[in-house]
Coordinates of C-alpha atoms and ligand atoms in Angstrom, one line a residue:
M7 CA 106.6 99.6 110.0
T8 CA 107.1 101.5 113.2
S9 CA 106.1 99.4 116.2
P10 CA 103.4 100.9 118.4
T11 CA 104.4 102.6 121.6
P12 CA 102.9 101.4 124.9
D13 CA 100.6 103.6 126.9
H14 CA 102.6 106.8 127.0
S15 CA 100.6 108.5 129.7
S16 CA 103.4 108.3 132.2
T17 CA 106.3 108.8 129.8
K18 CA 105.5 111.7 127.5
S19 CA 105.2 115.3 128.5
M20 CA 102.8 117.5 126.6
D21 CA 105.1 120.5 127.4
D22 CA 108.0 118.7 125.6
I23 CA 105.7 117.8 122.6
V24 CA 104.5 121.4 122.3
A25 CA 108.0 122.7 122.6
L26 CA 109.3 120.4 119.9
C27 CA 106.4 121.3 117.6
R28 CA 107.2 125.0 118.0
R29 CA 111.0 124.6 117.7
R30 CA 110.9 122.4 114.6
G31 CA 108.0 124.1 112.8
F32 CA 105.2 121.7 113.2
I33 CA 102.6 123.9 114.9
W34 CA 102.7 127.6 116.0
Q35 CA 100.2 129.9 117.6
S36 CA 98.3 131.9 115.1
S37 CA 99.4 135.6 115.0
E38 CA 102.2 134.8 117.4
I39 CA 104.0 138.1 116.9
Y40 CA 100.9 139.9 118.3
G41 CA 100.7 137.7 121.3
G42 CA 98.6 135.0 119.6
I43 CA 94.9 134.5 119.5
N44 CA 93.3 131.9 121.7
G45 CA 92.0 128.8 120.0
F46 CA 93.7 129.3 116.6
W47 CA 96.8 127.5 115.4
D48 CA 99.1 127.6 112.3
Y49 CA 101.0 124.7 110.9
G50 CA 104.6 125.3 109.9
P51 CA 106.4 123.6 107.1
L52 CA 106.7 120.2 108.8
G53 CA 103.2 120.4 110.3
A54 CA 101.5 121.4 107.1
Q55 CA 103.0 118.5 105.3
L56 CA 102.1 116.1 108.1
K57 CA 98.5 117.3 108.2
K58 CA 98.4 117.0 104.4
N59 CA 99.6 113.4 104.5
L60 CA 96.8 112.6 107.0
K61 CA 94.2 114.2 104.8
D62 CA 95.7 112.6 101.6
A63 CA 95.6 109.2 103.3
W64 CA 91.9 109.7 104.2
W65 CA 91.1 110.9 100.7
Q66 CA 93.0 108.0 99.1
D67 CA 91.3 105.4 101.4
I68 CA 87.8 106.8 101.3
I69 CA 87.3 108.4 97.9
K70 CA 90.0 107.1 95.5
T71 CA 90.2 103.5 96.7
P72 CA 87.3 103.0 99.1
P73 CA 87.2 99.8 101.1
A74 CA 85.0 96.9 100.2
G75 CA 81.6 96.9 101.8
P76 CA 80.0 94.2 103.9
D77 CA 79.0 92.3 100.7
G78 CA 82.6 92.4 99.3
N79 CA 81.8 95.0 96.6
D80 CA 83.7 98.3 96.5
L81 CA 81.8 101.2 98.1
D82 CA 80.7 104.2 96.1
I83 CA 81.8 107.4 97.8
V84 CA 81.9 110.7 96.0
P85 CA 83.5 114.0 97.1
V86 CA 82.0 117.5 97.4
D87 CA 83.6 120.8 98.3
C88 CA 81.0 123.2 99.8
T89 CA 81.2 126.7 101.1
I90 CA 81.9 127.7 104.6
I91 CA 79.1 130.3 104.6
M92 CA 75.8 128.9 103.7
H93 CA 72.2 130.2 103.8
P94 CA 71.3 130.9 107.4
K95 CA 68.2 128.7 107.1
V96 CA 70.5 125.7 106.9
W97 CA 71.5 126.2 110.5
E98 CA 67.9 126.7 111.7
A99 CA 66.8 123.5 110.0
S100 CA 69.8 121.5 111.3
G101 CA 69.1 122.6 114.9
H102 CA 72.3 124.5 115.3
V103 CA 70.7 127.9 115.8
G104 CA 68.6 126.6 118.6
G105 CA 71.1 124.0 119.9
F106 CA 74.2 126.2 119.7
N107 CA 72.6 129.1 121.5
D108 CA 73.9 128.6 125.0
P109 CA 73.7 130.7 128.2
M110 CA 77.1 130.6 129.8
V111 CA 78.3 131.1 133.3
D112 CA 81.8 132.0 134.4
D113 CA 83.5 131.0 137.6
K114 CA 85.3 134.2 138.6
E115 CA 87.8 132.4 140.7
T116 CA 88.9 129.6 138.5
K117 CA 88.2 131.4 135.2
Q118 CA 86.3 128.2 134.1
R119 CA 83.3 128.8 131.9
F120 CA 80.3 126.5 131.9
R121 CA 77.1 126.2 130.0
A122 CA 74.4 127.4 132.4
D123 CA 72.1 124.6 131.4
H124 CA 74.9 122.1 132.0
L125 CA 75.2 123.5 135.5
H126 CA 71.5 123.4 135.9
A127 CA 71.3 119.8 134.8
L128 CA 74.3 118.9 137.0
F129 CA 72.7 120.4 140.1
A130 CA 69.3 119.1 139.3
E131 CA 70.7 115.6 139.0
N132 CA 73.1 115.7 141.9
K133 CA 71.0 117.8 144.2
G134 CA 73.2 119.7 146.6
A135 CA 76.0 117.2 146.4
F136 CA 78.4 119.9 145.3
D137 CA 78.7 121.0 148.9
N138 CA 80.5 117.7 149.2
P139 CA 84.3 117.8 148.3
Q140 CA 84.1 114.3 146.9
T141 CA 81.5 115.3 144.3
V142 CA 83.6 118.3 143.4
Q143 CA 86.6 116.0 142.9
A144 CA 84.5 113.6 140.8
W145 CA 83.3 116.4 138.6
R146 CA 86.9 117.7 138.1
D147 CA 88.0 114.2 137.2
G148 CA 85.3 113.9 134.6
R149 CA 83.5 111.2 136.4
I150 CA 80.2 113.1 136.5
K151 CA 78.5 113.5 133.1
V152 CA 75.6 115.7 132.1
L153 CA 72.8 114.4 129.9
P154 CA 73.0 115.7 126.3
H155 CA 70.3 118.2 125.7
L156 CA 69.0 121.2 123.9
T157 CA 68.1 124.4 125.8
V158 CA 65.2 126.6 125.2
V159 CA 65.4 129.9 127.1
A160 CA 62.2 131.9 127.3
N161 CA 60.3 134.3 129.5
G162 CA 58.9 131.8 131.8
I163 CA 58.8 128.1 132.0
G164 CA 55.3 128.0 130.5
E165 CA 56.5 129.7 127.3
A166 CA 59.5 127.5 127.1
V167 CA 57.5 124.4 127.4
A168 CA 55.0 125.7 124.8
M169 CA 57.9 126.4 122.4
I170 CA 59.1 122.8 122.9
K171 CA 55.7 121.2 122.5
G172 CA 54.9 122.7 119.2
N173 CA 56.3 125.9 118.2
S174 CA 60.1 125.4 118.1
K175 CA 61.3 124.9 114.6
S176 CA 64.5 123.2 115.7
L177 CA 62.6 120.6 117.6
K178 CA 60.0 119.7 114.9
P179 CA 62.0 116.7 113.6
F180 CA 61.4 115.0 117.0
R181 CA 58.1 113.2 116.8
Y182 CA 57.1 113.4 120.4
V183 CA 57.9 115.2 123.6
E184 CA 57.0 114.1 127.0
D185 CA 57.8 115.3 130.5
F186 CA 60.8 113.8 132.2
G187 CA 59.6 112.7 135.5
D188 CA 62.8 111.9 137.2
L189 CA 63.9 115.4 138.0
E190 CA 62.5 116.9 141.0
D191 CA 62.0 120.4 139.7
G192 CA 60.5 119.2 136.4
Y193 CA 62.8 121.4 134.3
A194 CA 63.8 118.6 131.9
I195 CA 61.7 117.2 129.2
K196 CA 62.6 114.2 127.2
L197 CA 62.3 113.7 123.5
V198 CA 61.0 110.3 122.6
D199 CA 60.8 108.7 119.2
K200 CA 57.2 107.4 119.2
D201 CA 58.0 104.6 116.6
N202 CA 60.3 102.6 118.8
N203 CA 59.9 104.4 122.2
T204 CA 63.5 105.4 122.5
V205 CA 64.9 108.6 124.2
M206 CA 66.5 110.9 121.6
G207 CA 67.6 113.7 123.9
V208 CA 66.6 115.9 126.7
V209 CA 65.4 119.5 126.6
Y210 CA 65.6 122.0 129.4
P211 CA 63.1 124.7 129.2
V212 CA 64.8 127.5 131.1
D213 CA 63.4 130.7 132.4
Q214 CA 66.1 133.3 132.0
E215 CA 65.2 135.0 135.3
I216 CA 65.0 131.9 137.4
L217 CA 68.2 130.6 135.9
K218 CA 69.9 133.9 136.8
S219 CA 68.9 133.9 140.4
D220 CA 69.3 130.1 140.8
I221 CA 72.8 129.8 139.4
A222 CA 74.3 132.8 141.2
N223 CA 73.6 130.7 144.4
Y224 CA 75.1 127.4 143.1
P225 CA 78.5 126.4 144.4
S226 CA 81.2 126.3 141.7
P227 CA 81.6 122.7 140.6
F228 CA 85.3 123.3 140.5
T229 CA 85.8 124.5 144.0
G230 CA 82.6 123.8 145.8
K231 CA 82.5 127.6 146.8
R232 CA 79.4 129.6 146.6
G233 CA 79.2 133.2 145.3
T234 CA 81.9 132.9 142.6
L235 CA 79.6 132.2 139.6
T236 CA 78.4 135.0 137.3
E237 CA 74.9 135.3 136.0
P238 CA 74.2 133.4 132.8
R239 CA 75.0 135.3 129.5
M240 CA 73.9 134.1 126.1
F241 CA 76.7 132.7 124.0
N242 CA 76.5 131.2 120.5
L243 CA 79.0 128.7 119.4
M244 CA 78.6 129.7 115.8
F245 CA 80.7 132.6 114.5
V246 CA 78.5 135.2 113.0
T247 CA 79.3 137.3 110.0
Y248 CA 77.4 139.6 107.6
V249 CA 77.0 139.1 103.9
G250 CA 77.0 142.2 101.8
A251 CA 77.3 145.9 102.6
L252 CA 74.7 146.2 105.4
Q253 CA 75.2 144.7 108.8
D254 CA 71.7 143.8 110.0
E255 CA 69.6 140.8 110.9
D256 CA 68.8 140.1 107.2
S257 CA 72.5 139.9 106.2
K258 CA 73.5 137.8 109.2
A259 CA 75.3 134.5 108.3
Y260 CA 77.3 131.9 110.1
L261 CA 80.7 130.2 109.6
R262 CA 79.8 126.5 109.3
P263 CA 80.3 124.6 112.6
E264 CA 80.4 121.3 110.7
T265 CA 81.0 120.3 107.1
A266 CA 78.2 117.8 107.2
Q267 CA 75.4 120.2 106.3
G268 CA 77.0 121.1 102.9
I269 CA 76.7 117.4 102.1
F270 CA 73.0 117.1 103.2
T271 CA 71.9 120.2 101.3
Q272 CA 73.6 119.0 98.1
F273 CA 72.4 115.4 98.5
W274 CA 69.7 115.9 95.9
N275 CA 72.1 117.4 93.3
V276 CA 74.6 114.5 93.9
V277 CA 71.8 112.0 93.3
D278 CA 70.7 113.8 90.1
T279 CA 74.1 114.3 88.6
S280 CA 76.1 111.2 89.6
R281 CA 75.4 107.5 89.1
V282 CA 75.2 106.8 92.8
K283 CA 72.4 104.9 94.4
V284 CA 71.7 103.9 98.0
P285 CA 73.9 102.7 99.7
F286 CA 76.5 105.3 98.8
G287 CA 78.5 108.0 100.5
I288 CA 79.3 111.7 100.1
A289 CA 82.5 112.9 101.6
Q290 CA 84.1 116.3 102.3
V291 CA 87.2 117.7 103.9
G292 CA 87.1 121.3 105.0
K293 CA 87.3 123.9 107.7
A294 CA 84.7 124.2 110.4
F295 CA 84.5 126.9 113.1
R296 CA 83.2 126.9 116.6
N297 CA 83.5 129.7 119.1
E298 CA 84.5 127.2 121.7
V299 CA 84.0 128.4 125.3
T300 CA 87.2 127.0 126.6
P301 CA 89.7 126.2 123.7
R302 CA 92.4 124.1 125.2
N303 CA 94.9 121.3 125.0
F304 CA 96.9 122.7 122.1
T305 CA 95.0 122.0 118.9
F306 CA 92.6 119.5 120.5
R307 CA 89.8 122.0 121.1
S308 CA 90.3 124.9 118.6
R309 CA 88.0 127.5 117.3
E310 CA 89.0 126.9 113.7
F311 CA 89.6 123.3 112.7
E312 CA 89.3 120.9 109.8
Q313 CA 86.9 118.0 109.5
M314 CA 87.0 114.9 107.3
E315 CA 83.4 113.8 107.1
I316 CA 81.5 111.0 105.3
E317 CA 77.7 110.9 105.2
F318 CA 76.8 107.4 104.1
F319 CA 73.2 107.0 102.9
I320 CA 71.5 103.7 103.5
R321 CA 68.1 102.0 103.7
P322 CA 66.8 102.4 107.2
E323 CA 66.5 98.7 107.9
T324 CA 70.3 98.2 107.2
A325 CA 71.4 100.8 109.8
A326 CA 72.7 98.3 112.3
E327 CA 74.8 96.5 109.8
W328 CA 76.3 99.6 108.2
Y329 CA 76.9 101.2 111.6
Q330 CA 78.9 98.1 112.7
Y331 CA 80.8 98.2 109.4
W332 CA 81.8 101.9 109.6
R333 CA 82.7 101.6 113.3
D334 CA 85.2 98.7 112.5
T335 CA 86.5 100.2 109.3
R336 CA 87.3 103.6 110.8
Y337 CA 88.9 102.1 113.8
A338 CA 91.1 100.0 111.6
W339 CA 92.0 103.1 109.5
W340 CA 93.3 105.0 112.5
Q341 CA 95.4 101.9 113.4
S342 CA 96.8 101.8 109.9
I343 CA 98.2 105.3 110.1
G344 CA 100.3 104.5 113.2
L345 CA 97.9 104.6 116.2
A346 CA 97.9 100.8 116.5
G347 CA 98.8 100.5 120.2
A348 CA 97.1 100.7 123.5
N349 CA 96.5 104.4 123.1
L350 CA 93.6 103.9 120.7
Q351 CA 90.2 102.7 121.7
L352 CA 86.7 102.5 120.3
R353 CA 84.0 103.6 122.8
E354 CA 80.3 103.2 122.4
H355 CA 78.3 106.1 123.8
D356 CA 76.2 105.7 126.9
K357 CA 72.5 106.0 125.9
E358 CA 72.3 109.3 127.7
E359 CA 75.1 110.8 125.7
L360 CA 73.4 110.7 122.3
S361 CA 73.3 113.9 120.4
H362 CA 70.2 115.5 119.1
Y363 CA 70.2 113.8 115.8
A364 CA 71.4 110.4 116.9
K365 CA 68.9 107.6 117.1
E366 CA 69.3 104.7 119.5
G367 CA 69.4 101.3 118.0
A368 CA 72.3 101.6 115.6
G369 CA 74.2 103.7 118.1
V370 CA 77.0 106.2 118.4
C371 CA 80.6 105.6 119.1
D372 CA 83.9 107.4 119.2
V373 CA 87.4 106.4 118.1
E374 CA 89.4 107.8 120.9
Y375 CA 93.1 108.4 121.5
R376 CA 94.9 108.6 124.9
F377 CA 96.6 112.0 124.6
P378 CA 99.2 112.9 127.3
F379 CA 96.7 115.6 128.5
T380 CA 93.8 113.2 128.7
A381 CA 95.6 110.2 130.2
P382 CA 94.7 108.0 131.8
G383 CA 91.5 109.0 129.9
F384 CA 91.0 109.3 126.2
G385 CA 89.9 112.1 123.8
E386 CA 87.7 111.9 120.7
L387 CA 89.3 111.7 117.2
E388 CA 86.2 110.7 115.2
G389 CA 82.6 110.1 116.0
I390 CA 80.6 107.5 114.1
A391 CA 76.9 108.1 114.5
H392 CA 73.6 106.8 113.1
R393 CA 72.0 110.2 112.3
S394 CA 68.8 108.5 111.1
D395 CA 66.9 110.6 108.4
F396 CA 67.0 113.6 110.7
D397 CA 68.9 116.0 108.5
L398 CA 67.5 115.1 105.1
K399 CA 64.0 115.3 106.5
A400 CA 64.7 118.6 108.4
H401 CA 66.0 120.2 105.2
A402 CA 63.1 118.8 103.1
T403 CA 60.6 120.2 105.6
A404 CA 62.4 123.6 106.1
C405 CA 62.7 124.3 102.3
G406 CA 59.0 123.6 102.0
K407 CA 59.0 120.6 99.6
G408 CA 58.6 117.9 102.3
E409 CA 58.0 114.4 101.0
K410 CA 58.5 115.4 97.4
M411 CA 62.2 115.3 98.2
M412 CA 62.2 111.7 99.2
Y413 CA 64.7 109.5 97.4
R414 CA 63.3 107.1 94.9
D415 CA 65.0 103.7 94.7
P416 CA 65.7 103.2 90.9
V417 CA 65.2 99.4 91.2
T418 CA 62.0 99.1 93.4
N419 CA 60.7 102.7 92.8
E420 CA 60.1 102.8 96.5
K421 CA 60.3 106.3 98.0
F422 CA 62.0 107.1 101.3
F423 CA 64.4 109.4 103.2
P424 CA 67.6 107.5 103.4
H425 CA 69.2 107.0 106.8
V426 CA 72.7 108.2 107.4
I427 CA 75.8 106.7 109.1
E428 CA 78.2 109.5 109.7
P429 CA 81.9 108.9 110.4
S430 CA 83.1 112.4 111.2
A431 CA 86.8 112.8 111.9
G432 CA 89.0 115.7 112.9
A433 CA 92.1 116.4 110.8
D434 CA 93.7 118.5 113.5
R435 CA 93.0 116.1 116.3
G436 CA 94.3 113.3 114.1
T437 CA 97.5 115.2 113.4
L438 CA 97.9 115.9 117.1
A439 CA 97.4 112.2 117.9
V440 CA 100.0 111.2 115.3
L441 CA 102.4 113.7 116.7
C442 CA 101.9 112.5 120.3
E443 CA 102.2 108.8 119.3
A444 CA 105.4 109.5 117.2
F445 CA 107.1 111.6 119.9
T446 CA 109.8 109.4 121.4
P447 CA 112.5 110.4 124.0
T448 CA 115.9 109.1 122.9
P449 CA 118.0 108.9 126.0
G450 CA 121.6 108.1 125.2
R451 CA 121.3 109.0 121.5
A452 CA 123.9 111.6 120.5
G453 CA 122.8 115.1 119.6
T454 CA 119.1 114.9 120.3
Q455 CA 116.7 114.2 123.1
Y456 CA 113.7 113.2 120.9
M457 CA 112.8 111.6 117.7
M458 CA 109.4 111.4 115.9
R459 CA 108.6 107.9 114.9
F460 CA 106.1 108.6 112.2
T461 CA 105.0 105.7 110.0
P462 CA 106.5 106.2 106.5
R463 CA 103.1 107.2 105.1
M464 CA 102.7 110.0 107.7
A465 CA 106.3 111.2 107.8
P466 CA 106.5 114.8 106.4
I467 CA 110.0 114.2 104.9
K468 CA 110.5 110.7 103.5
A469 CA 114.2 110.8 103.2
A470 CA 117.2 113.2 103.4
I471 CA 120.3 113.2 101.1
F472 CA 123.5 114.4 102.7
P473 CA 127.0 114.9 101.3
L474 CA 129.3 113.9 104.2
V475 CA 131.4 117.0 103.6
N476 CA 130.7 120.0 101.4
K477 CA 133.6 119.3 99.0
D478 CA 135.4 116.5 97.0
G479 CA 132.5 116.2 94.5
M480 CA 130.1 114.9 97.2
P481 CA 127.6 117.9 97.0
E482 CA 127.2 117.3 93.3
I483 CA 126.4 113.6 93.6
A484 CA 124.0 114.5 96.5
D485 CA 122.3 117.1 94.4
K486 CA 121.9 114.8 91.4
L487 CA 120.3 112.1 93.6
Y488 CA 118.0 114.7 95.3
R489 CA 116.8 116.0 91.9
Q490 CA 116.1 112.5 90.8
L491 CA 114.0 111.5 93.8
R492 CA 112.1 114.7 94.6
Y493 CA 109.6 114.2 91.9
K494 CA 108.3 111.2 93.7
Y495 CA 108.9 111.9 97.4
V496 CA 109.3 114.8 99.8
I497 CA 113.1 114.8 100.1
E498 CA 115.4 117.2 101.8
T499 CA 119.1 117.8 101.2
D500 CA 121.4 119.6 103.6
A501 CA 125.1 120.2 103.7
K502 CA 125.4 122.4 106.7
Q503 CA 126.8 121.4 110.1
S504 CA 128.3 118.1 111.2
I505 CA 126.7 114.9 109.9
G506 CA 125.6 114.0 113.5
K507 CA 123.7 117.2 113.8
R508 CA 122.0 116.7 110.5
Y509 CA 120.9 113.2 111.5
A510 CA 119.6 114.6 114.8
R511 CA 117.6 117.2 112.9
M512 CA 116.0 114.5 110.8
D513 CA 115.2 112.4 113.8
E514 CA 113.3 115.3 115.2
A515 CA 111.5 115.8 111.9
G516 CA 110.7 112.1 111.9
T517 CA 112.4 111.4 108.6
P518 CA 112.6 107.6 108.3
Y519 CA 115.9 107.4 106.2
C520 CA 119.0 109.4 105.5
F521 CA 121.3 108.6 102.6
T522 CA 124.9 109.9 102.9
I523 CA 127.3 110.4 100.0
D524 CA 130.8 109.9 101.4
G525 CA 134.4 109.2 100.3
E526 CA 133.6 105.8 99.1
T527 CA 130.7 106.9 96.8
A528 CA 132.7 108.1 93.9
A529 CA 134.9 105.0 94.1
N530 CA 132.3 102.2 94.4
Q531 CA 128.9 103.9 93.7
T532 CA 127.6 103.1 97.2
V533 CA 125.9 105.4 99.8
T534 CA 125.1 104.8 103.4
V535 CA 121.5 104.5 104.5
R536 CA 120.7 105.3 108.1
D537 CA 117.6 104.0 109.8
R538 CA 115.9 106.6 112.0
D539 CA 114.6 104.1 114.6
T540 CA 117.7 102.1 115.1
A541 CA 120.3 104.7 114.1
E542 CA 122.1 101.8 112.3
Q543 CA 123.8 102.3 109.0
S544 CA 124.4 100.0 106.0
R545 CA 125.6 100.5 102.4
I546 CA 123.6 100.2 99.3
N547 CA 124.3 101.0 95.7
I548 CA 123.3 104.5 94.7
D549 CA 121.2 103.1 91.9
Q550 CA 119.1 101.2 94.4
V551 CA 118.1 104.2 96.5
E552 CA 114.9 104.7 94.5
S553 CA 113.8 101.0 94.8
F554 CA 114.8 101.0 98.5
L555 CA 112.4 103.9 99.0
A556 CA 109.7 102.2 97.0
E557 CA 110.0 99.2 99.2
H558 CA 110.2 101.0 102.5
I559 CA 108.1 104.1 102.0
G560 CA 105.7 103.1 99.2
S561 CA 105.2 104.9 95.9
Ligands
LIG602 N1 79.1 116.4 111.8 C1 79.3 115.8 113.1 C2 80.2 116.6 113.9 O1 80.6 117.7 113.6 P1 81.5 116.5 116.2 O2 81.7 115.3 117.1 O3 81.0 117.7 116.8 O4 80.5 115.9 115.1 C3 83.5 115.7 114.6 O5 82.9 116.7 115.4 C4 85.0 115.8 114.8 O6 85.5 117.1 114.6 C5 85.4 115.4 116.2 O7 85.6 114.0 116.4 C6 86.8 116.1 116.3 O8 87.8 115.3 115.8 C7 86.6 117.3 115.4 N2 86.3 118.5 116.3 C8 85.1 118.9 116.8 N3 85.2 120.0 117.5 C9 86.6 120.4 117.4 C10 87.3 121.5 118.0 N4 86.8 122.4 118.7 N5 88.7 121.5 117.7 C11 89.3 120.5 117.0 N6 88.6 119.5 116.4 C12 87.2 119.4 116.7

């Protein structure tokens, strides 16, 4: 097992990691020959295999051999594979059409783009403090946070408030809306769950005209200068497309911004066709698309990315127990794939940070990794959220069947909408974290500056087979061994260049072991085995190579 690296914030350069990824074929810019396209990334041969290993590990550990639950019994988790384009009503019911419709503001000087309502909230909460350079610095350092919220833009505050208080479809799942007294200008309204009197989010009713004139006068939070911000312009994070020959409002559809909604909309079919009963999970791996305002930090914030999501359906009163369970289980999983050191952390959300579906009580947390570009801070790999019964109820209401769609417990006959604990992970962010963690400078090692210390399970190539020289019967023996092993493992064979250069190439690819056929092999049936991490070599019998790999890599 590879030992975890210490906090790498001071030792690893993101530029070096990106350069190695490019040079060795882990990750390239999409459409590079045309100058690339911002926010889209391709995986080369090594990267595609690495990302597949991560997704396979997740599928194996969640769906094929799920962990034991809190009571010691194996969990029941079934997969689905839903479409990227769904009925547009899905996204109205889920709140994405309302919630993802954001007015944006650009800072002409720094080229930063902000959500206008974020700026609005920021200034409402920090009142003029952005004329103070210390506040500007605090914002730039990420020490100032904005409350999570939805925005309702209308012609006049009165109309916006009216929409919130009764007419807005996307807000219907909230039971109660009340004014948020703390803000001076009264723009914010808080959403409160009447049952347990908890705040579920904040809504800003925004008058387009007032917002326009107000924001143009705000100082830029990045420079403190006034007059550099543009007027707000509407911007939707969902990619729009058209289904069929006509391109009009009726044929408008969206690329899914999360895989979760496929799971929620097929919940009833899964219950009807499988032998699952609450508690159980539905899981899905697939692409999601968000027209991110500022894609950045390599693949960390992309416009096309892949999610690995579990929606785990439970009885409402067990939410706290299951939340705790998934929080600990998912954290341990990320550790198990090689992120076991100080660069991984579990962070509970502040109460104000909760997203629109999350209900206080059971909570929301993130598994976070300290990337070189976030250090000394951390960036989210996976969110674990108690989504309550928000989505099932919203879809049941939106499709018009309402309570008829309640789940019936087969034992007690009780009817209810199950609550959901959602562990939602990013496959691309996970792959990037594994790359950053594995990246290791090798000062003093001949032929290479870096190696990738992947755990054997993640390593794209598990072993390489080399003939020491390309003659004397060595290539034939190497080829035979390669053909024997490649049915079980991803193996590479290579006879070009000096053996030192070939080892160096494998160190950069993160291959844990290299077996070399040399002059002694024909005579005594032994090969050398070289360990990537120590560069040490020993001899083993050629017949033992397969069992060596079974022991050190797994089957
Ligand atoms: N269904 C819940 C959901 O989608 P999220 O926190 O928005 O929650 C879940 O996304 C995960 O998807 C994140 O933890 C992250 O790993 C990944 N993700 C989200 N946006 C991303 C982006 N723009 N680029 C890469 N990964 C992203």
